[in-house]
Amino acid sequence: MGRVQAKIAIVTGGALGLGAASARMLAREGAKVVVTDVKDGEGEAVAASIREDGREAIYLHHDVADEGAWQRVMARTVERFGRLDVLVNNAGVAVAGNPEDQTLEQWRWLMSINLDGVFLGTKHAIRTMKQQPPKGGSIVNLSSIEGLIGDPNLGAYNASKGGVRLYTKSVALYCARAGLDIRVNSIHPGYIWTPMVENYLKQTVGVVEGRRAIAALHPVGHIGEPDDIAFGVVYLASDESKFVTGSELVIDGGYTAQ
């Protein structure tokens, strides 16, 4: 599949769901992986499972909203593996609520992770990637179909993921025109069965009824699996996507084609 052999990859939010699937698939394809999260038990377990499969991985505690934490993660990655080739900005949260009832505290907390975290990770990945010989790399930002369309009860999430989409394009242009050999792309998943989606359904209509209703929204007739997104991550991390930057990879079972 994707040529990521011997590449060094950081995957944020790597303890569960899309992050865990992406970390495992990158490792299976030959990358050395730094799994980061604030869920230490689950994150350590993902890294351990990669090592048990004969691959290289470490886990680092990492609050993506903390710039100092980003600096420490970059330093530790370079110290351990010598460079950084791939950053997967996957860490994210969701809060359901209509715009009248959602609080400023909820809004700012969500933005600090979903948007500030992507900004900080991108900033420090560029600084790291451009200094290493040879320079360059790939930054993969997890947005969402909710960064392309609106939802009446996901305003903050819509805003954050729409921000990720356009910020990705801005940074892609900057890196290309500066000759940094760093590609920057976004992935826009449809509904994937992850703890985040399950928790969202618990907050709203209930898990069983909600899963059935969400599956019906996708023309393919079912909800996606984490590996469906991990395949896209590996592609954008790999040399096969060397002519791809500033793009949106929509993996949504036809959701946004309607």
XYZ file of C-alpha atoms in Angstrom:
258
model
C 0.000 0.000 0.000
C 1.372 3.460 0.880
C 5.116 3.847 0.971
C 5.713 4.925 4.552
C 8.556 2.496 5.256
C 10.891 3.965 7.893
C 8.970 7.257 8.070
C 8.564 8.804 11.508
C 4.963 9.719 12.319
C 3.248 11.476 15.206
C -0.450 10.666 15.643
C -2.332 12.865 18.102
C -5.468 11.544 19.757
C -3.955 8.145 19.104
C -5.500 6.319 22.052
C -8.900 5.581 20.527
C -10.931 5.520 17.340
C -9.457 7.049 14.203
C -6.160 7.875 15.885
C -5.566 4.351 17.135
C -6.505 2.866 13.754
C -4.215 5.306 11.937
C -1.289 4.654 14.278
C -1.631 0.888 13.873
C -1.963 1.040 10.088
C 0.989 3.406 9.684
C 3.053 1.013 11.790
C 1.919 -2.020 9.764
C 3.039 -0.187 6.632
C 6.500 0.362 8.108
C 6.377 3.718 9.902
C 7.781 4.308 13.365
C 4.973 5.868 15.357
C 4.693 8.315 18.237
C 1.219 7.907 19.735
C 0.074 10.920 21.767
C -3.026 11.567 23.859
C -4.214 12.552 27.326
C -5.734 9.088 27.843
C -2.545 7.480 29.071
C -3.783 3.941 29.701
C -5.390 3.583 26.293
C -2.497 5.325 24.521
C 0.114 3.109 26.152
C -1.956 0.096 25.110
C -1.968 1.184 21.455
C 1.801 1.692 21.451
C 2.296 -1.658 23.199
C 0.114 -3.441 20.626
C 2.244 -1.978 17.836
C 5.439 -3.172 19.516
C 3.924 -6.623 20.068
C 3.405 -6.753 16.305
C 7.146 -6.278 15.832
C 7.001 -2.567 14.969
C 8.369 0.536 16.701
C 6.166 2.878 18.715
C 6.227 5.017 21.823
C 3.491 6.794 23.729
C 3.706 10.385 25.016
C 1.218 12.239 27.213
C 0.167 15.275 25.203
C -2.362 18.068 25.635
C -2.633 19.469 22.097
C -3.902 22.823 23.388
C -0.600 23.402 25.229
C 2.190 24.856 23.077
C 4.849 23.747 25.551
C 3.576 20.185 25.246
C 3.986 20.374 21.469
C 7.571 21.532 21.858
C 8.286 18.608 24.189
C 6.672 16.083 21.843
C 8.705 17.341 18.883
C 11.927 17.285 20.892
C 11.258 13.783 22.206
C 10.398 12.492 18.734
C 13.587 13.841 17.198
C 15.619 12.632 20.163
C 14.248 9.099 19.803
C 13.924 8.715 16.032
C 16.112 11.450 14.536
C 13.479 13.279 12.477
C 9.763 13.823 11.766
C 8.178 12.870 8.449
C 4.451 12.784 9.192
C 2.131 14.588 11.579
C -1.457 13.379 11.869
C -3.473 16.067 13.670
C -6.297 13.807 14.805
C -7.077 14.885 18.380
C -10.598 16.269 18.604
C -13.726 16.595 20.706
C -17.404 17.275 20.025
C -20.085 19.058 22.023
C -23.715 18.950 20.956
C -25.977 21.920 21.555
C -27.943 24.594 19.776
C -26.444 28.093 19.458
C -28.761 29.564 22.082
C -27.850 27.105 24.819
C -24.189 26.378 24.123
C -21.884 28.126 26.577
C -18.810 30.188 25.840
C -16.850 27.828 28.064
C -17.874 24.861 25.893
C -17.061 26.786 22.714
C -13.587 27.803 23.877
C -12.742 24.331 25.211
C -13.693 22.700 21.916
C -11.797 25.279 19.854
C -8.688 24.898 22.019
C -8.436 21.242 20.998
C -9.959 21.061 17.528
C -8.531 24.263 16.064
C -5.786 25.572 18.356
C -4.328 22.061 18.520
C -4.120 21.846 14.727
C -2.544 25.315 14.550
C 0.084 24.483 17.169
C 0.875 21.072 15.725
C 1.211 22.440 12.216
C 3.409 25.305 13.382
C 5.862 23.093 15.222
C 5.828 20.342 12.603
C 6.878 22.854 9.947
C 9.657 24.173 12.159
C 10.907 20.629 12.753
C 10.521 19.327 9.193
C 12.247 22.244 7.478
C 15.385 21.957 9.637
C 16.109 18.274 9.045
C 18.145 16.758 6.225
C 16.458 16.078 3.906
C 13.765 18.629 4.689
C 10.102 17.976 4.088
C 7.191 15.865 5.214
C 3.428 15.476 5.251
C 0.873 17.009 7.607
C -2.548 15.358 7.668
C -5.300 17.310 9.416
C -8.478 15.501 10.420
C -11.437 17.712 9.607
C -14.909 16.233 9.026
C -17.915 16.327 6.744
C -19.039 18.772 9.433
C -16.382 21.103 8.061
C -18.195 21.040 4.719
C -21.874 21.131 5.730
C -23.840 22.508 8.663
C -25.640 20.797 11.532
C -28.126 22.739 13.677
C -26.804 21.189 16.899
C -23.081 21.092 16.153
C -22.283 24.760 15.608
C -18.989 24.848 17.509
C -17.858 21.582 15.931
C -18.845 22.875 12.453
C -16.870 26.064 13.023
C -13.784 24.236 14.258
C -13.731 21.704 11.428
C -14.450 24.351 8.803
C -11.510 26.245 10.253
C -9.285 23.175 9.928
C -10.288 22.855 6.270
C -9.309 26.408 5.294
C -6.277 26.591 7.565
C -4.983 23.450 5.837
C -5.236 25.146 2.442
C -3.487 28.287 3.693
C -0.593 26.334 5.154
C -0.319 24.125 2.070
C 0.150 27.231 -0.085
C 2.674 28.697 2.338
C 4.787 25.535 2.411
C 4.653 25.041 -1.356
C 5.589 28.622 -2.205
C 8.350 28.662 0.417
C 9.866 25.540 -1.163
C 9.700 23.576 2.098
C 8.669 20.263 0.476
C 5.946 19.876 3.131
C 2.518 18.776 1.940
C -0.589 19.637 3.969
C -3.986 18.023 3.397
C -7.257 17.481 5.238
C -9.423 14.386 5.602
C -13.194 14.699 5.957
C -14.744 11.553 7.426
C -18.437 10.842 7.404
C -19.875 9.178 10.469
C -17.391 6.547 11.636
C -18.195 4.252 14.538
C -15.860 5.639 17.196
C -16.212 6.534 20.892
C -16.811 10.171 19.873
C -19.783 9.290 17.674
C -21.138 6.883 20.277
C -20.930 9.557 22.976
C -22.630 12.094 20.701
C -25.530 9.700 20.184
C -25.767 9.119 23.932
C -26.149 12.892 24.377
C -28.897 13.122 21.781
C -31.180 10.358 20.467
C -29.690 7.205 21.963
C -27.129 4.760 20.611
C -29.300 2.092 18.945
C -31.786 4.419 17.293
C -29.063 6.934 16.474
C -26.781 4.424 14.784
C -29.625 3.198 12.595
C -30.600 6.750 11.648
C -27.041 7.817 10.882
C -26.389 4.737 8.749
C -29.419 5.675 6.652
C -27.894 9.094 5.912
C -25.053 7.480 3.962
C -25.929 6.277 0.445
C -23.756 3.196 0.928
C -26.154 2.208 3.738
C -23.806 1.853 6.687
C -21.540 3.765 9.045
C -17.819 3.738 8.331
C -15.093 1.947 10.260
C -11.905 3.545 11.634
C -9.745 1.699 9.096
C -11.661 3.413 6.276
C -10.052 6.655 7.440
C -6.704 5.092 8.306
C -6.282 4.018 4.664
C -6.628 7.683 3.688
C -4.117 8.754 6.332
C -1.557 6.274 5.042
C -2.072 7.465 1.468
C -1.526 11.118 2.375
C 1.489 10.200 4.510
C 3.035 8.166 1.709
C 5.137 9.003 -1.315
C 2.212 8.041 -3.569
C 0.582 11.385 -2.693
C 3.664 13.486 -3.546
C 1.598 15.665 -5.953
C -1.234 16.186 -3.442
C -1.332 19.263 -1.239
C -4.054 21.636 -0.090
C -6.662 19.023 -0.944
C -9.712 17.623 0.836
C -9.979 13.852 0.990
C -13.668 13.170 1.661
C -14.321 9.647 2.978
C -18.009 9.662 3.781
C -19.929 6.863 2.082
C -21.500 9.381 -0.281
C -22.933 11.591 2.502
C -21.921 14.917 0.932
C -22.659 13.793 -2.644
C -26.420 14.063 -2.088
